[in-house]
Coordinates of C-alpha atoms and ligand atoms in Angstrom, one line a residue:
E30 CA -41.3 5.5 -29.2
E31 CA -41.0 6.3 -25.3
Q32 CA -42.6 3.0 -24.5
K33 CA -40.4 1.1 -26.7
K34 CA -37.3 2.5 -24.6
E35 CA -38.9 1.6 -21.5
E36 CA -39.6 -1.9 -22.4
K37 CA -36.0 -2.7 -24.0
P38 CA -34.8 -5.2 -21.2
K39 CA -32.2 -3.9 -19.2
S40 CA -28.5 -5.4 -19.1
R41 CA -27.7 -7.7 -16.7
F42 CA -25.0 -5.4 -15.7
S43 CA -26.9 -2.4 -15.0
F44 CA -26.6 -3.0 -11.5
F45 CA -23.4 -1.7 -11.9
D46 CA -24.4 1.4 -13.3
F47 CA -22.1 3.3 -10.9
L48 CA -19.2 2.4 -13.2
R49 CA -20.2 4.1 -15.8
Y50 CA -18.4 7.3 -17.2
K51 CA -15.1 6.9 -14.8
T52 CA -12.0 5.0 -15.3
I53 CA -12.4 1.6 -13.6
K54 CA -10.0 0.9 -10.6
E55 CA -9.6 -2.3 -9.3
E56 CA -11.5 -1.3 -5.9
D57 CA -14.6 -0.4 -8.2
I58 CA -15.0 -4.1 -9.4
T59 CA -14.5 -5.9 -6.0
D60 CA -18.3 -6.9 -5.8
L61 CA -18.4 -7.7 -9.5
I62 CA -15.5 -9.9 -8.9
E63 CA -16.8 -11.7 -6.0
E64 CA -20.1 -12.3 -7.8
F65 CA -18.5 -13.9 -10.2
R66 CA -16.3 -15.8 -8.2
Y67 CA -19.3 -16.9 -6.2
Q68 CA -20.9 -18.0 -9.6
L69 CA -18.1 -20.2 -10.8
L70 CA -17.6 -21.8 -7.7
E71 CA -21.4 -22.7 -7.3
A72 CA -21.0 -24.2 -10.8
D73 CA -18.5 -26.7 -9.6
V74 CA -15.5 -24.9 -11.7
S75 CA -12.4 -25.7 -9.7
Y76 CA -10.4 -23.0 -7.7
E77 CA -7.5 -22.8 -9.9
V78 CA -9.7 -22.3 -13.1
S79 CA -11.8 -19.9 -11.5
E80 CA -9.0 -17.8 -10.3
K81 CA -7.6 -17.4 -13.7
I82 CA -10.9 -16.6 -15.2
L83 CA -11.1 -13.6 -12.5
E84 CA -7.8 -12.6 -13.0
D85 CA -8.3 -12.1 -16.6
L86 CA -11.5 -10.4 -16.0
K87 CA -10.0 -7.8 -13.8
N88 CA -7.3 -7.1 -16.3
S89 CA -9.9 -6.6 -19.0
L90 CA -11.9 -3.8 -16.9
V91 CA -9.3 -2.1 -14.9
G92 CA -8.1 1.1 -16.7
K93 CA -11.5 1.1 -18.8
K94 CA -14.1 3.6 -19.3
V95 CA -17.4 2.5 -20.2
S96 CA -20.4 5.1 -20.8
R97 CA -23.4 2.2 -21.0
S98 CA -23.8 -0.8 -19.1
E99 CA -24.3 -2.9 -22.4
E100 CA -20.6 -2.0 -23.1
L101 CA -19.5 -3.3 -19.6
E102 CA -21.7 -6.3 -20.3
K103 CA -19.6 -6.9 -23.8
I104 CA -16.2 -6.3 -22.1
V105 CA -17.2 -9.0 -19.3
L106 CA -18.3 -11.7 -21.9
D107 CA -15.7 -11.2 -24.4
S108 CA -13.0 -11.6 -21.3
L109 CA -14.8 -14.7 -20.0
K110 CA -14.9 -16.3 -23.6
K111 CA -11.3 -15.5 -24.2
S112 CA -10.4 -17.0 -20.8
I113 CA -12.2 -20.2 -21.4
E114 CA -10.6 -20.4 -25.0
E115 CA -7.5 -19.8 -23.5
I116 CA -7.8 -22.4 -20.6
L117 CA -8.9 -24.8 -23.3
T118 CA -6.2 -23.8 -25.9
K119 CA -5.6 -27.3 -26.9
N120 CA -9.3 -27.7 -27.6
R121 CA -9.4 -24.8 -30.1
G122 CA -9.7 -25.7 -33.9
F123 CA -10.0 -29.2 -33.9
D124 CA -12.5 -30.2 -36.4
L125 CA -12.6 -34.0 -36.9
I126 CA -14.7 -33.8 -40.3
E127 CA -12.2 -31.3 -41.6
E128 CA -9.2 -33.3 -40.3
I129 CA -10.6 -36.6 -42.2
K130 CA -11.2 -34.7 -45.2
Q131 CA -7.9 -32.7 -45.5
K132 CA -5.7 -35.8 -44.7
G133 CA -7.6 -37.5 -47.7
K134 CA -6.4 -40.8 -46.3
K135 CA -8.8 -43.9 -47.0
P136 CA -9.8 -44.9 -44.7
Y137 CA -9.0 -42.8 -41.9
V138 CA -8.6 -45.1 -38.9
I139 CA -10.0 -43.9 -35.4
V140 CA -9.4 -46.1 -32.2
F141 CA -11.5 -45.8 -29.4
F142 CA -10.4 -46.7 -25.8
G143 CA -12.3 -46.2 -22.5
V144 CA -12.9 -48.1 -19.6
N145 CA -16.4 -50.3 -19.5
G146 CA -19.4 -48.3 -18.7
V147 CA -18.1 -44.8 -19.7
G148 CA -20.1 -44.6 -22.9
K149 CA -17.7 -46.0 -25.6
T150 CA -20.2 -48.1 -27.4
T151 CA -22.8 -45.0 -27.5
T152 CA -20.0 -42.6 -28.4
I153 CA -19.2 -44.9 -31.4
A154 CA -22.7 -45.0 -32.6
K155 CA -22.8 -41.2 -32.4
V156 CA -19.9 -40.8 -34.3
A157 CA -20.9 -43.0 -37.1
Y158 CA -24.3 -41.0 -37.3
M159 CA -22.3 -37.9 -37.3
L160 CA -19.9 -39.1 -40.3
K161 CA -23.1 -40.1 -41.9
K162 CA -24.8 -37.0 -41.8
Q163 CA -21.6 -35.4 -42.9
G164 CA -21.5 -37.5 -45.9
L165 CA -18.8 -40.0 -45.0
S166 CA -19.1 -43.7 -44.8
S167 CA -17.7 -45.9 -41.7
I168 CA -17.6 -49.5 -40.6
I169 CA -17.4 -50.5 -37.3
A170 CA -14.9 -52.9 -35.8
A171 CA -16.4 -54.6 -32.7
S172 CA -12.8 -55.3 -31.4
D173 CA -13.8 -56.2 -28.0
T174 CA -14.3 -60.0 -28.6
F175 CA -14.2 -60.8 -24.9
R176 CA -17.3 -58.9 -23.9
A177 CA -20.4 -60.3 -25.8
A178 CA -22.6 -57.5 -24.6
A179 CA -20.3 -55.1 -26.3
Q180 CA -20.7 -56.8 -29.7
E181 CA -24.3 -57.3 -29.4
Q182 CA -24.9 -53.6 -28.7
L183 CA -22.6 -52.3 -31.4
A184 CA -24.7 -54.8 -33.8
Y185 CA -27.6 -53.2 -32.5
H186 CA -26.4 -49.8 -33.2
A187 CA -24.9 -50.7 -36.7
Q188 CA -28.3 -52.3 -38.0
K189 CA -30.0 -49.1 -36.9
L190 CA -27.6 -46.9 -38.3
E191 CA -27.3 -48.9 -41.6
V192 CA -23.6 -48.9 -40.8
P193 CA -21.4 -52.2 -41.9
L194 CA -19.8 -53.8 -38.7
V195 CA -17.0 -56.4 -38.5
K196 CA -17.6 -58.8 -35.5
G197 CA -15.1 -61.1 -33.8
K198 CA -15.5 -64.7 -32.6
Y199 CA -16.0 -64.7 -28.7
G200 CA -12.4 -64.7 -27.2
G201 CA -11.0 -64.1 -31.0
D202 CA -8.0 -61.8 -31.8
P203 CA -9.3 -58.2 -31.2
A204 CA -6.4 -57.0 -33.8
A205 CA -7.4 -59.5 -36.4
V206 CA -11.3 -58.0 -36.1
A207 CA -9.5 -54.3 -36.6
F208 CA -7.7 -55.6 -39.4
D209 CA -10.4 -57.2 -41.4
A210 CA -12.5 -53.9 -40.7
I211 CA -9.8 -52.1 -42.3
S212 CA -9.2 -54.7 -45.3
S213 CA -13.0 -54.5 -46.0
A214 CA -13.0 -50.6 -45.8
K215 CA -10.5 -50.7 -48.4
S216 CA -12.0 -52.8 -50.9
R217 CA -15.4 -51.3 -50.2
G218 CA -14.1 -47.7 -50.5
I219 CA -15.3 -46.7 -47.0
D220 CA -14.1 -43.3 -45.7
V221 CA -13.6 -44.0 -41.7
V222 CA -13.1 -47.3 -39.7
L223 CA -14.2 -47.0 -36.3
V224 CA -12.5 -49.6 -33.8
D225 CA -13.8 -50.2 -30.4
T226 CA -11.6 -52.1 -27.8
A227 CA -11.9 -53.7 -24.6
G228 CA -12.1 -51.8 -21.4
R229 CA -12.0 -54.4 -18.7
M230 CA -11.7 -52.4 -15.5
H231 CA -9.5 -54.6 -13.4
V232 CA -5.9 -54.0 -13.8
D233 CA -5.0 -56.1 -16.4
S234 CA -1.5 -56.2 -18.2
D235 CA -3.1 -58.7 -20.9
L236 CA -5.6 -55.6 -21.7
V237 CA -2.4 -53.3 -22.2
E238 CA -0.8 -56.0 -24.7
E239 CA -4.2 -56.4 -26.6
L240 CA -4.6 -52.7 -27.2
K241 CA -1.0 -52.3 -27.8
R242 CA -1.5 -54.7 -30.5
V243 CA -4.6 -53.3 -32.0
V244 CA -3.0 -50.1 -32.3
R245 CA 0.3 -51.7 -34.0
I246 CA -2.1 -53.6 -36.6
S247 CA -4.6 -50.7 -37.4
K248 CA -2.1 -47.6 -37.3
P249 CA -4.9 -45.3 -36.3
D250 CA -4.9 -41.6 -37.5
L251 CA -6.7 -40.7 -34.3
R252 CA -6.7 -42.5 -30.6
V253 CA -9.6 -41.3 -28.9
L254 CA -10.0 -41.8 -25.2
V255 CA -13.7 -41.6 -24.0
L256 CA -14.3 -40.3 -20.4
D257 CA -17.2 -40.1 -18.4
S258 CA -17.4 -36.7 -17.1
L259 CA -19.1 -37.6 -13.9
A260 CA -16.2 -39.9 -12.8
G261 CA -14.3 -36.8 -11.7
N262 CA -10.9 -37.9 -10.2
D263 CA -11.2 -41.3 -11.5
A264 CA -11.6 -40.0 -15.2
L265 CA -8.1 -38.3 -14.4
E266 CA -6.6 -41.5 -13.3
Q267 CA -8.1 -43.4 -16.3
A268 CA -6.4 -40.7 -18.5
K269 CA -3.2 -41.1 -16.8
Y270 CA -3.5 -45.0 -17.2
F271 CA -4.2 -44.9 -21.0
E272 CA -1.5 -42.4 -21.4
N273 CA 1.2 -44.0 -19.8
N274 CA 0.1 -47.5 -21.4
V275 CA -0.9 -46.8 -25.1
G276 CA -1.3 -43.2 -25.6
Y277 CA -4.1 -41.1 -27.0
D278 CA -4.5 -38.0 -28.9
A279 CA -8.1 -36.6 -28.0
V280 CA -10.6 -37.0 -25.6
I281 CA -14.5 -37.3 -25.8
L282 CA -16.3 -36.6 -22.5
T283 CA -19.7 -38.4 -22.2
K284 CA -22.6 -37.6 -19.9
V285 CA -22.1 -34.0 -19.7
D286 CA -25.9 -33.4 -19.7
A287 CA -25.7 -35.0 -16.1
D288 CA -23.5 -32.3 -15.1
A289 CA -26.2 -29.3 -14.9
K290 CA -23.6 -26.7 -14.0
G291 CA -20.8 -27.5 -16.7
G292 CA -18.2 -26.5 -14.1
I293 CA -16.8 -30.0 -13.7
V294 CA -16.4 -30.7 -17.6
L295 CA -14.5 -27.3 -17.7
S296 CA -12.3 -28.2 -14.8
L297 CA -11.6 -31.7 -16.2
A298 CA -10.9 -30.5 -19.8
Y299 CA -8.1 -28.0 -18.2
E300 CA -6.4 -30.9 -16.2
L301 CA -6.5 -33.2 -19.2
K302 CA -4.3 -30.9 -21.3
K303 CA -5.5 -32.8 -24.4
P304 CA -8.1 -31.6 -27.3
V305 CA -11.5 -32.5 -26.1
I306 CA -13.3 -32.9 -29.3
Y307 CA -16.8 -33.6 -28.4
L308 CA -19.1 -33.9 -25.5
G309 CA -21.8 -36.4 -25.1
I310 CA -24.8 -34.7 -24.0
G311 CA -27.6 -37.4 -23.8
Q312 CA -28.2 -41.0 -25.0
D313 CA -29.6 -40.2 -28.7
Y314 CA -27.3 -40.6 -31.7
D315 CA -27.5 -36.7 -32.3
N316 CA -26.5 -36.0 -28.9
L317 CA -22.8 -35.3 -29.6
I318 CA -21.5 -31.8 -29.9
P319 CA -18.3 -30.1 -30.4
F320 CA -16.5 -28.5 -27.7
S321 CA -17.0 -24.6 -27.3
P322 CA -16.5 -21.9 -24.9
D323 CA -19.9 -20.4 -25.6
W324 CA -21.5 -23.6 -24.3
F325 CA -19.8 -23.2 -21.0
I326 CA -20.6 -19.5 -20.7
K327 CA -24.3 -20.2 -21.3
R328 CA -24.3 -23.2 -18.8
I329 CA -22.1 -21.2 -16.2
F330 CA -23.7 -17.9 -16.3
Q331 CA -26.7 -18.2 -17.8
Ligands
LIG428 P1 -19.4 -48.6 -22.6 O1 -19.6 -49.8 -21.7 O2 -18.4 -48.0 -22.3 O3 -19.4 -49.0 -23.9 O4 -20.8 -47.7 -22.2 P2 -22.2 -47.5 -23.1 O5 -22.1 -46.9 -24.2 O6 -22.9 -48.9 -23.2 O7 -22.8 -46.6 -22.0 C1 -23.3 -46.9 -20.8 C2 -24.3 -46.0 -20.3 O8 -24.2 -44.7 -20.5 C3 -25.5 -46.5 -21.2 O9 -26.9 -46.7 -20.6 C4 -25.6 -44.9 -22.2 O10 -27.0 -44.9 -22.8 C5 -25.4 -44.1 -21.3 N1 -24.7 -43.1 -21.9 C6 -23.7 -43.0 -22.9 N2 -23.5 -41.5 -23.2 C7 -23.9 -41.0 -22.7 C8 -24.2 -39.6 -22.7 O11 -23.8 -38.5 -23.1 N3 -25.3 -38.8 -21.7 C9 -26.1 -39.8 -20.9 N4 -27.1 -39.0 -20.0 N5 -25.9 -41.0 -20.9 C10 -24.9 -41.3 -21.8

């Protein structure tokens, strides 16, 4: 019995044992706050986001009395979770599957925007895979008719996933491809249409007109902007560009696996102020996860 007690792992916060049995004052936690500040900045969390998290942490500790270090740990973790949730308020409670089922519209149409290279094609394949696993059928509209590689890549994924695909003629009308896919979905009773769009990088007013036309014709239930989490400020610029020109409802951040610490993604999500519905965490079909505060806490403070 004695030995068992000894073996019990110590709380990570036993280091702050001196805080036990007293009412915590602000000056008592200076070191603790400094340690967290260091960890947040080390994880590439932006200054603004870090300060918000630390301010919340201070507020949740000052004036409390704790008798065990485990209690302290719980207060700290609850506070971190709450702040991250608050920072990402708009990300809370958006469940795409739930939304599709609740809306009950058949087909539910999702249009994907994103600059070439961000991972849009891969993301569409991942979403088709996820829908299939949830018992929802889908069809892909390869509406980027100017990029042969995009059509081929989507055809490859569609075949592997056994999901139907509507291709366009090279240089054909992208909106017509979306229209055909939606008609096909209607006649075959398919639940969801996933519409790819062009993402030519150079400033191109034709692209904006093209995207607007695709939106007008396909009347999407959801417009998803795909952003590369490693692109940093570029990602924010892209978000602004799409917001000003076509508008979007939600974001999927890709290549999050390459941001080892998670801080960049947290800061980016904070700046975007739009729901980030999924994170891409690798190249496989199942490497798409819902956006959750727990994921960040684990990553940043593991
Ligand atoms: P698109 O031009 O936007 O359609 O981009 P692709 O879907 O072709 O992706 C570009 C590259 O990024 C490919 O090599 C993908 O395998 C890779 N990629 C996409 N998403 C992720 C991700 O979440 N993590 C990692 N590590 N790579 C990704």
